[in-house]
Tab-separated table of C-alpha atoms and ligand atoms in Angstrom:
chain	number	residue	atom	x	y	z
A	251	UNK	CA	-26.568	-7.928	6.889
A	252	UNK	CA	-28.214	-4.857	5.255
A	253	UNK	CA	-31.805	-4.023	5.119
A	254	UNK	CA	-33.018	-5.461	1.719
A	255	UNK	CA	-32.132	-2.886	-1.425
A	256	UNK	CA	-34.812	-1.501	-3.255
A	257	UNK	CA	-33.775	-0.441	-6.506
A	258	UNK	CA	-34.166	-3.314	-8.988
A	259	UNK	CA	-31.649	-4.864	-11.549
A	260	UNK	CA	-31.339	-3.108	-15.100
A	261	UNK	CA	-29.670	-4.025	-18.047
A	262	UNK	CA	-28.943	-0.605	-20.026
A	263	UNK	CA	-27.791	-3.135	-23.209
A	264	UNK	CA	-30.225	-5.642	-24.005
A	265	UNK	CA	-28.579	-7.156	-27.091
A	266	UNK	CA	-25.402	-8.959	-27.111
A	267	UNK	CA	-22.691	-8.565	-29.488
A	268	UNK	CA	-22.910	-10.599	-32.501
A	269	UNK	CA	-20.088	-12.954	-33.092
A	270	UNK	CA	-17.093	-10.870	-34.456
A	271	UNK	CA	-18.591	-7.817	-32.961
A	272	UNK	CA	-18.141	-5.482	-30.691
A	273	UNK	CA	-20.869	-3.226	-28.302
A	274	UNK	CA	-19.218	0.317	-26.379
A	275	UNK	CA	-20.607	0.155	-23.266
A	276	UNK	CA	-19.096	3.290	-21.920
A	277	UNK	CA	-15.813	5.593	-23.720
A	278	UNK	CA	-13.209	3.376	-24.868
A	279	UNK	CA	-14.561	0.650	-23.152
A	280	UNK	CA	-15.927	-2.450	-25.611
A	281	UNK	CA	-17.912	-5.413	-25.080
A	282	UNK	CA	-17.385	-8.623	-26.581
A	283	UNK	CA	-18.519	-12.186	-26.597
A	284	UNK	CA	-17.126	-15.737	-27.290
A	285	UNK	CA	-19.007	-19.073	-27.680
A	286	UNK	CA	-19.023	-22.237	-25.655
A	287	UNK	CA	-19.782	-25.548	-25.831
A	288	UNK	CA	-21.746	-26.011	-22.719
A	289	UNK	CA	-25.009	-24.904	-21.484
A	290	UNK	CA	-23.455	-21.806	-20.708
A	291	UNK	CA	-22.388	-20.948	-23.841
A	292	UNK	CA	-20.968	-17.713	-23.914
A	293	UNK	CA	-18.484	-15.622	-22.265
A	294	UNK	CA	-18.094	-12.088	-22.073
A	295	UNK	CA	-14.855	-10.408	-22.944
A	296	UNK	CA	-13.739	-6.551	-22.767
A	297	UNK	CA	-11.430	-4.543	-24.753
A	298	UNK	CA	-9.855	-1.294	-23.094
A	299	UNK	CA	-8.474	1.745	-25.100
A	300	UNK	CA	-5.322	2.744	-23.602
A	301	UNK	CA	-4.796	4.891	-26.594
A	302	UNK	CA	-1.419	3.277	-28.246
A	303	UNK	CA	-3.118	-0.454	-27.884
A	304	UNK	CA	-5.773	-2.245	-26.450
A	305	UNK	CA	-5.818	-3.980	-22.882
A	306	UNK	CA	-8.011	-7.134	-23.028
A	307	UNK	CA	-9.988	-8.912	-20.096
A	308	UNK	CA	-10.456	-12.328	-20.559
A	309	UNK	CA	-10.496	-14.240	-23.496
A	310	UNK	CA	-12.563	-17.251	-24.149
A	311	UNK	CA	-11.414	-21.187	-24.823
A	312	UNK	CA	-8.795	-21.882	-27.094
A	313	UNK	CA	-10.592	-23.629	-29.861
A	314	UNK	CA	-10.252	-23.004	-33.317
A	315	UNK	CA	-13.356	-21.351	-33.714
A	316	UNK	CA	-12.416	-18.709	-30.792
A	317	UNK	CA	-8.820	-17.756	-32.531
A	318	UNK	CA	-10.348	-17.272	-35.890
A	319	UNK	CA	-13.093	-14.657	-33.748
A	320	UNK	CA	-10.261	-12.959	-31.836
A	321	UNK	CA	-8.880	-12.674	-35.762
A	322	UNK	CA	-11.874	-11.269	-36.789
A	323	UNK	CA	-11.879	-8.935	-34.117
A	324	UNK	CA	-8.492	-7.734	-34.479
A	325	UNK	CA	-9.235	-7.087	-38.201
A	326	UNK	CA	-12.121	-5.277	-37.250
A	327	UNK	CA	-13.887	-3.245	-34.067
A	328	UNK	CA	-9.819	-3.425	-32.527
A	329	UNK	CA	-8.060	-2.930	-35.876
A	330	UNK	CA	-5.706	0.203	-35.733
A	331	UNK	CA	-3.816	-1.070	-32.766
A	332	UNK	CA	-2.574	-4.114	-31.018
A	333	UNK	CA	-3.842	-5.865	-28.326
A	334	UNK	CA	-0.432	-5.161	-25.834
A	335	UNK	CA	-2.054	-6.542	-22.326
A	336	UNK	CA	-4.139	-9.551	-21.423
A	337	UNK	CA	-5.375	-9.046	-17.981
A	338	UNK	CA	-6.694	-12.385	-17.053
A	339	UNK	CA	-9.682	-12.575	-13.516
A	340	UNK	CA	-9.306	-15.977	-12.436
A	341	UNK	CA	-7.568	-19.194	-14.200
A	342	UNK	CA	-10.936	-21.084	-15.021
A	343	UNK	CA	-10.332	-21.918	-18.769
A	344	UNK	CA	-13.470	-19.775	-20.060
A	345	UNK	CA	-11.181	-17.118	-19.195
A	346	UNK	CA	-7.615	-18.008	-19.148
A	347	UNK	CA	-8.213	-20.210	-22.207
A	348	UNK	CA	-6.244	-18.174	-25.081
A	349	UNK	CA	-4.067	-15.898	-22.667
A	350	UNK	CA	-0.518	-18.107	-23.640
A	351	UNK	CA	-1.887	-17.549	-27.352
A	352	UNK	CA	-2.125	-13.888	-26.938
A	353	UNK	CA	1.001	-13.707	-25.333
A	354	UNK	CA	3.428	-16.022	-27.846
A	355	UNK	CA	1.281	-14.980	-31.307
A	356	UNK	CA	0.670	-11.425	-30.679
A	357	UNK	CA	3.841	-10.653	-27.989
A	358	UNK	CA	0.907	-8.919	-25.272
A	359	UNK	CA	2.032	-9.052	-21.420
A	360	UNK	CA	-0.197	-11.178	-19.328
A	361	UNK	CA	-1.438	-9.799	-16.002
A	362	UNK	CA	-3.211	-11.929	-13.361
A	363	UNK	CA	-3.251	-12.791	-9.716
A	364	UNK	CA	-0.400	-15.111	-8.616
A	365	UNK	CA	-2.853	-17.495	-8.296
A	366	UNK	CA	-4.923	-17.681	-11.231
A	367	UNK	CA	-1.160	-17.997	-12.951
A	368	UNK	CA	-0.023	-21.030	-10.905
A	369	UNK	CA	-3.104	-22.830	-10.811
A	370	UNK	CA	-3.476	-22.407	-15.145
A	371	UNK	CA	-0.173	-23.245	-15.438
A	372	UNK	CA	-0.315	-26.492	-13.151
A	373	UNK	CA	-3.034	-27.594	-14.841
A	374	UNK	CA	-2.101	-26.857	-18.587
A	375	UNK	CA	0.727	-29.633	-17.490
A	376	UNK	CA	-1.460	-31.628	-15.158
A	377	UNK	CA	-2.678	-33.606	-18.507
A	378	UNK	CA	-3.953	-37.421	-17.883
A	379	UNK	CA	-5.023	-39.732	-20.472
A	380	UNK	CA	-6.614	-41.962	-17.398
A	381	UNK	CA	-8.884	-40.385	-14.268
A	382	UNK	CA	-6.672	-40.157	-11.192
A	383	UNK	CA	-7.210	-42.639	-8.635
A	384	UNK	CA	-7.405	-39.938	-6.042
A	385	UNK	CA	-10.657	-38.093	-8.458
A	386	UNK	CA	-12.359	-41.452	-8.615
A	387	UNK	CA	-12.061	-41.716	-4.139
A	388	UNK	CA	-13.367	-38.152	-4.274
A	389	UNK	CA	-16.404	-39.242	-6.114
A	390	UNK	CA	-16.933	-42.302	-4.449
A	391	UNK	CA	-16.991	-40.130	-0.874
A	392	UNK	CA	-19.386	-37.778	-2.889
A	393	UNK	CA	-21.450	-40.596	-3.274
A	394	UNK	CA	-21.634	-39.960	-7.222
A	395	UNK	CA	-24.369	-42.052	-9.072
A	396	UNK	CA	-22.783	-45.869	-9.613
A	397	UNK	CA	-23.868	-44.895	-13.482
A	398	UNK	CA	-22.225	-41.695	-13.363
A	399	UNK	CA	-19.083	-42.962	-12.051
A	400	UNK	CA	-18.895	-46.265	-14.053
A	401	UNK	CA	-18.664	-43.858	-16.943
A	402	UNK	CA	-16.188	-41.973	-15.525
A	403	UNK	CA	-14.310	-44.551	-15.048
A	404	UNK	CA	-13.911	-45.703	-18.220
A	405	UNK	CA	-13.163	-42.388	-20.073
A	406	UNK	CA	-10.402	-40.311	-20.955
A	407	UNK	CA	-10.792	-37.438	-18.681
A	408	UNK	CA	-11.555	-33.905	-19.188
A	409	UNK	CA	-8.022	-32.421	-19.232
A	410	UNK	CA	-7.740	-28.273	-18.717
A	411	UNK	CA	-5.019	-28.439	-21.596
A	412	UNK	CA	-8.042	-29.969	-23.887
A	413	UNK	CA	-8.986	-25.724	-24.101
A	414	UNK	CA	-6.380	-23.642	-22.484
A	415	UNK	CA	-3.579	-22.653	-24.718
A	416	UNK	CA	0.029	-23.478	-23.476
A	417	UNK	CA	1.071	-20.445	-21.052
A	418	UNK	CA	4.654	-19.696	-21.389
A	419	UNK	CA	6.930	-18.487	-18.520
A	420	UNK	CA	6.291	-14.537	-17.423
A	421	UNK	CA	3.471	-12.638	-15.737
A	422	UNK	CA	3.159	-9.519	-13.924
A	423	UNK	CA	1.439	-9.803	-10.624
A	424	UNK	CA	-1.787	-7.980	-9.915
A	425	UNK	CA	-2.961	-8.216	-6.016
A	426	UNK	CA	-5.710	-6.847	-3.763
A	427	UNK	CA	-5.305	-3.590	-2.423
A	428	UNK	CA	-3.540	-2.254	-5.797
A	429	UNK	CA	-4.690	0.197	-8.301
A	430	UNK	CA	-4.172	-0.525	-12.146
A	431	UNK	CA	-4.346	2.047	-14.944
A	432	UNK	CA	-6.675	0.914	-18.352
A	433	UNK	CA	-8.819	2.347	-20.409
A	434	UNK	CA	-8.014	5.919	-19.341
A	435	UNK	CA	-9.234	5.482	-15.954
A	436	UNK	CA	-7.414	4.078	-12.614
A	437	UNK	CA	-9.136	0.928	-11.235
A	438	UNK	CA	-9.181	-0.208	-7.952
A	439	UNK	CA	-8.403	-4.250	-7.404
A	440	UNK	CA	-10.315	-6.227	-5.189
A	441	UNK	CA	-9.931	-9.718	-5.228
A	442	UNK	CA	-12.888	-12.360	-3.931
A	443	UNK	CA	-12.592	-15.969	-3.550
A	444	UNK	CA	-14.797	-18.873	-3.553
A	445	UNK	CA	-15.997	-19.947	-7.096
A	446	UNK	CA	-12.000	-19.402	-7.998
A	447	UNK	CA	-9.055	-18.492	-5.747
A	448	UNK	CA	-7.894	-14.669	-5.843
A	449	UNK	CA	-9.925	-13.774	-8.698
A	450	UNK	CA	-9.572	-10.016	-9.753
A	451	UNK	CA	-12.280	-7.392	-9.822
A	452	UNK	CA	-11.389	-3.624	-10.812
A	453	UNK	CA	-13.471	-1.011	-9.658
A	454	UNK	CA	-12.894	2.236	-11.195
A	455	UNK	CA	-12.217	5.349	-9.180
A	456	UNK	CA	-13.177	7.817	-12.591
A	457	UNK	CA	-16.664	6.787	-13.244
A	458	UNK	CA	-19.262	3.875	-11.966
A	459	UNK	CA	-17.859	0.418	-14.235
A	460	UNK	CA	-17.097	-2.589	-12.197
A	461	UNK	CA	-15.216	-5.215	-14.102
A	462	UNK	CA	-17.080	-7.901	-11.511
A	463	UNK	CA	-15.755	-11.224	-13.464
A	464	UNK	CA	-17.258	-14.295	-12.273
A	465	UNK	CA	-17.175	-12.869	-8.645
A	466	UNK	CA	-20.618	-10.829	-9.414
A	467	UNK	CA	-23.365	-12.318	-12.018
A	468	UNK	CA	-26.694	-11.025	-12.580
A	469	UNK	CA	-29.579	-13.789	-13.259
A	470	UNK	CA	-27.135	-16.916	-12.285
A	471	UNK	CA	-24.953	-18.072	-9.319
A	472	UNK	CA	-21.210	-18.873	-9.857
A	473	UNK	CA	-20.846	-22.355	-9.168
A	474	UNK	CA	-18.728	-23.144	-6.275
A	475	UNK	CA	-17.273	-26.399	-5.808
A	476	UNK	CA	-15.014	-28.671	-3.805
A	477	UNK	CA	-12.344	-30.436	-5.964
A	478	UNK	CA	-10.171	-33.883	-5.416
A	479	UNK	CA	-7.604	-31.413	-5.575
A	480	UNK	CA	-8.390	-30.039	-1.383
A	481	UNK	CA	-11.111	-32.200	-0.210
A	482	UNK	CA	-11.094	-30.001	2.545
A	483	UNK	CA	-11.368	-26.923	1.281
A	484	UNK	CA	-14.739	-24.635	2.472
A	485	UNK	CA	-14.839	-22.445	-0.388
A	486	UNK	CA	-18.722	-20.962	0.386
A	487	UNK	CA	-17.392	-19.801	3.433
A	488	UNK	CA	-14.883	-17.715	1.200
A	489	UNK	CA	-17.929	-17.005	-1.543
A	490	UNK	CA	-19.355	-15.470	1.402
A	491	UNK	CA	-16.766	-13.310	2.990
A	492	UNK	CA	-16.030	-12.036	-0.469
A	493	UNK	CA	-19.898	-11.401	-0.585
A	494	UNK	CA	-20.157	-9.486	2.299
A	495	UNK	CA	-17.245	-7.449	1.388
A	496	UNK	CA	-18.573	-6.286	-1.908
A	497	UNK	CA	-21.870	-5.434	-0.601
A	498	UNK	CA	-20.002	-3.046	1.494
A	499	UNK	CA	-18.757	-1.275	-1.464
A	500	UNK	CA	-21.842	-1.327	-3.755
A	501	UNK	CA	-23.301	1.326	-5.174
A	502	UNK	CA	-26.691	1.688	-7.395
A	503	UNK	CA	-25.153	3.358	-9.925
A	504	UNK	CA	-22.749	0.958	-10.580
A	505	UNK	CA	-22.222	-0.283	-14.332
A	506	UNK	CA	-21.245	-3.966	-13.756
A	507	UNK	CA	-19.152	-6.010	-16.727
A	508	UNK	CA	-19.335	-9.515	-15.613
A	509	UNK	CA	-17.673	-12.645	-17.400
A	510	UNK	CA	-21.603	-14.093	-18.114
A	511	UNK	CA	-24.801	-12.540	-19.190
A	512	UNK	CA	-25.450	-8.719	-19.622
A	513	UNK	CA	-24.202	-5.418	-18.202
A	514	UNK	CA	-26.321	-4.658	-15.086
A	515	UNK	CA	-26.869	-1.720	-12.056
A	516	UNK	CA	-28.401	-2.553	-9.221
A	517	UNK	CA	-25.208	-4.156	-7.344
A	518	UNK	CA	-26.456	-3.973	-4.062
A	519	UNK	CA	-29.551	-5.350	-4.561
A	520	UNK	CA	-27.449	-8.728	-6.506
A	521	UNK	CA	-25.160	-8.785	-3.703
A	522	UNK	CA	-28.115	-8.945	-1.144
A	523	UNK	CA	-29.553	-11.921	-3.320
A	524	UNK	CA	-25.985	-13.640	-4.132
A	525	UNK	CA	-25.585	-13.896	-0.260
A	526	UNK	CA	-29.296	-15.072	0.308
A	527	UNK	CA	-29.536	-17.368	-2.092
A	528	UNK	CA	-26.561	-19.763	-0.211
A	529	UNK	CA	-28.023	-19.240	3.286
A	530	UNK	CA	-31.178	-20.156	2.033
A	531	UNK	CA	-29.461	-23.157	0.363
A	532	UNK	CA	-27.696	-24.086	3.607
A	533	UNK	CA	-31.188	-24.011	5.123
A	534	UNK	CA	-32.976	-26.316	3.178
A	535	UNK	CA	-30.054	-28.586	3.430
A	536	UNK	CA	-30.037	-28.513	7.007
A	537	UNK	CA	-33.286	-29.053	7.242
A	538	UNK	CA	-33.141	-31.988	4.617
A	539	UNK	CA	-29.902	-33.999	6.980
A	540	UNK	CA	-32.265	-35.607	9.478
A	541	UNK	CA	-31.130	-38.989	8.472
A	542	UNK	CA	-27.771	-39.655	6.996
A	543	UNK	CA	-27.364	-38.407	3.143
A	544	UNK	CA	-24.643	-38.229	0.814
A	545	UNK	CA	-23.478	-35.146	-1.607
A	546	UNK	CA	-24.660	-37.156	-4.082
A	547	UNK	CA	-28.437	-37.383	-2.573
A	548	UNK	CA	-28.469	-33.211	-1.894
A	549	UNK	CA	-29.724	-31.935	-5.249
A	550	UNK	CA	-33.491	-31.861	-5.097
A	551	UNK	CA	-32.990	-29.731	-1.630
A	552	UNK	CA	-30.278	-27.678	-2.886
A	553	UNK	CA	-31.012	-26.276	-6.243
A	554	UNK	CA	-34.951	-27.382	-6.043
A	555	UNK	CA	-34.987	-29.055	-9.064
A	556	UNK	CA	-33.467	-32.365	-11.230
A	557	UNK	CA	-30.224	-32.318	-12.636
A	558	UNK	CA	-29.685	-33.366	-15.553
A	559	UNK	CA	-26.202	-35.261	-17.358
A	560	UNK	CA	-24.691	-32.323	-18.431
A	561	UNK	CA	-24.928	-30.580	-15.361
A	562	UNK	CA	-24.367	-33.944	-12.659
A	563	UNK	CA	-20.463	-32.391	-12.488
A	564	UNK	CA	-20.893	-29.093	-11.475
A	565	UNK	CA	-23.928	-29.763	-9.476
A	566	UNK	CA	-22.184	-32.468	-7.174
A	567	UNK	CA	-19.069	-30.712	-6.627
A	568	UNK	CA	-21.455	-27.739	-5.108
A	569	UNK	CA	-23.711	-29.777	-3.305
A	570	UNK	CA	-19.854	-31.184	-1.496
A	571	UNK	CA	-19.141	-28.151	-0.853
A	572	UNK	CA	-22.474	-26.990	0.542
A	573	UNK	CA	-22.004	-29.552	3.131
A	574	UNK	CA	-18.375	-29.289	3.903
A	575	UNK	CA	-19.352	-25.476	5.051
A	576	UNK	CA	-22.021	-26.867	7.127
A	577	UNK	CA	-19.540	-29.903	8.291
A	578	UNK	CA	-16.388	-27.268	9.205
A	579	UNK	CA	-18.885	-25.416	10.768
A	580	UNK	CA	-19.873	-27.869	13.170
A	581	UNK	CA	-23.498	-27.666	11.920
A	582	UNK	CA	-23.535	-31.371	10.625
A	583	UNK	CA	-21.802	-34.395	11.569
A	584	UNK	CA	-20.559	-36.982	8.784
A	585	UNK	CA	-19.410	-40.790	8.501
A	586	UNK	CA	-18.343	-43.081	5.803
A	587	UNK	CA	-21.285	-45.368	4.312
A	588	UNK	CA	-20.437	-48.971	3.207
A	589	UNK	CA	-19.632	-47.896	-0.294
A	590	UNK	CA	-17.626	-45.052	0.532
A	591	UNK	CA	-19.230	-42.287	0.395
A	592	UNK	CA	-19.368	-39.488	3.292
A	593	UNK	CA	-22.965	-39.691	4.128
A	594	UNK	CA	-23.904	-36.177	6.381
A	595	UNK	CA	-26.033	-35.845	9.502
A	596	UNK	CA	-27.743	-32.630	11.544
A	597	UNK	CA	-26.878	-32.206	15.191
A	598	UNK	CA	-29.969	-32.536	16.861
B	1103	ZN	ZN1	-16.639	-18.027	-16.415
């Protein structure tokens, strides 16, 4: 790894956009937000001026509440011309959420990785009034709380399709290595992996914006997690890969658009503490697996402080995969506990 950067994050635009608003962050390129219901409870969107319509990145839940905003905000900061592309980073429903709506109400093309399109669609369908039998084995290996999962249990589950508008058939593929054109400049696409498969950055080659997506925050981590859906998947090891990669290509005077929080520069400096912040997590973890300890057990020496209910979800699918990275790596050993649950080990 690098020496340590020096130069400090910034955030050149303080304030946020007010709902229904709109900030320029740079020519012809506009900043938006939409509201969730969730701790994190906003994501950023971005409108591109490609002269004879707009290309739009992301686009929030689809609720009733974040149609009647993308109304407002066709009426308004976008009025004049129509919103002709979606371009779509990664198929979490934050972002893919209104992309179908877009698409079959207002007649734009979608454009996303092959990914990000299979996995929305699969899971727009993939609706279940019950939990799956194979989710509840995955949280009994997790070792979930017995309160946690009783509820579970018991409750219709979260279903992507609760928030994610239908997606018809059609999408035009955008991959890594390729260039697109929006916005009046040509963008280099890099796509990272980890908190979602093949999710697209764009780097432009005309002036210093990064559209960075989940992939890059400032002032939070992108959760990473290990689903029911590949038990075995080791998607930090990916997180970091991508990582190291975009380090590589970071520049101070990058202008980075991510899909949470504000505008920032000071990439390399973020990329130096995305990177540390999960070896220093696999650290304390190690260091925490003398005796035998479930995923479920890992939070205090993971995230170094309690979790509370509305966060026991995301936090236990990343503490799973902070130890399956340290299990496929053969840093850890693991068995099954009486009640199921893969309890974890160091190699001593
Ligand atoms: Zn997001």
């Amino acid at each position: 790894m690098k020496d340590r950067p020096t130069e400090g994050l910034r955030y050149p635009f303080e304030k946020p956009p007010a709902e229904g608003a709109a900030v320029e962050l740079a020519d012809g390129v506009l900043w938006m937000r939409l509201p969730l219901p969730m701790k994190l409870d906003h994501v950023n969107v971005y409108a591109l001026d490609d002269g004879d319509g707009w290309t739009v990145i992301d686009t929030g839940f689809a609720t009733k509440r974040s149609r009647a905003i993308w109304e407002s905000l066709m009426q308004g900061p976008l009025s004049g011309k129509p919103v002709r592309r979606v371009v779509v980073t990664h198929h979490h429903p934050d972002h893919i959420g209104l992309a179908g709506w877009f698409q079959t109400e207002h007649g734009a093309e979608l454009v996303t990785t092959r990914t990000a399109w299979l996995t929305g669609r699969m899971l727009t369908l993939d609706a279940q009034d019950v939990p799956l039998p194979e989710t509840l084995a995955f949280y009994r290996s997790a070792g979930m709380a017995p309160d946690v999962l009783a509820k579970r249990e018991s409750e219709r589950p979260f279903n992507f399709a609760d928030v994610v508008a239908p997606m018809p058939l059609g999408f035009t593929r955008i991959a890594d290595g390729e260039s697109i054109t929006m916005g009046g400049r040509t963008w280099d696409i890099y796509t990272g992996h980890g908190h979602a498969p093949e999710q697209a950055t764009f780097w432009s080659r005309d002036d210093e914006l990064v559209i960075s997506a989940d992939q890059i925050l400032p002032s939070i981590s992108p959760n990473i997690g290990v689903y029911a859906t590949e038990p075995m998947a080791d998607p930090i090891g990916e997180w970091l890969v991508s990582c190291e990669r975009f380090a590589a290509v970071a520049r101070d005077d990058h202008f980075v658009l991510g899909g949470h929080k504000l505008p920032f520069t000071g990439l390399p400096l973020r990329m130096f503490q995305l990177i540390d912040n999960h070896h220093g997590a696999l650290r304390r973890l190690v260091a925490f697996l003398d005796t035998p300890q479930a995923a479920g057990d890992c939070f205090m020496p993971l995230f170094r402080r309690t979790i509370g209910d509305a966060e026991y979800g995301l936090a236990l699918v990343e503490a799973v995969a902070h130890l399956s990275h340290l299990y496929q790596t053969g840093q850890i050993t693991r068995a099954r506990r009486g009640d199921d649950a893969w309890v974890y080990q160091r190699k001593d």
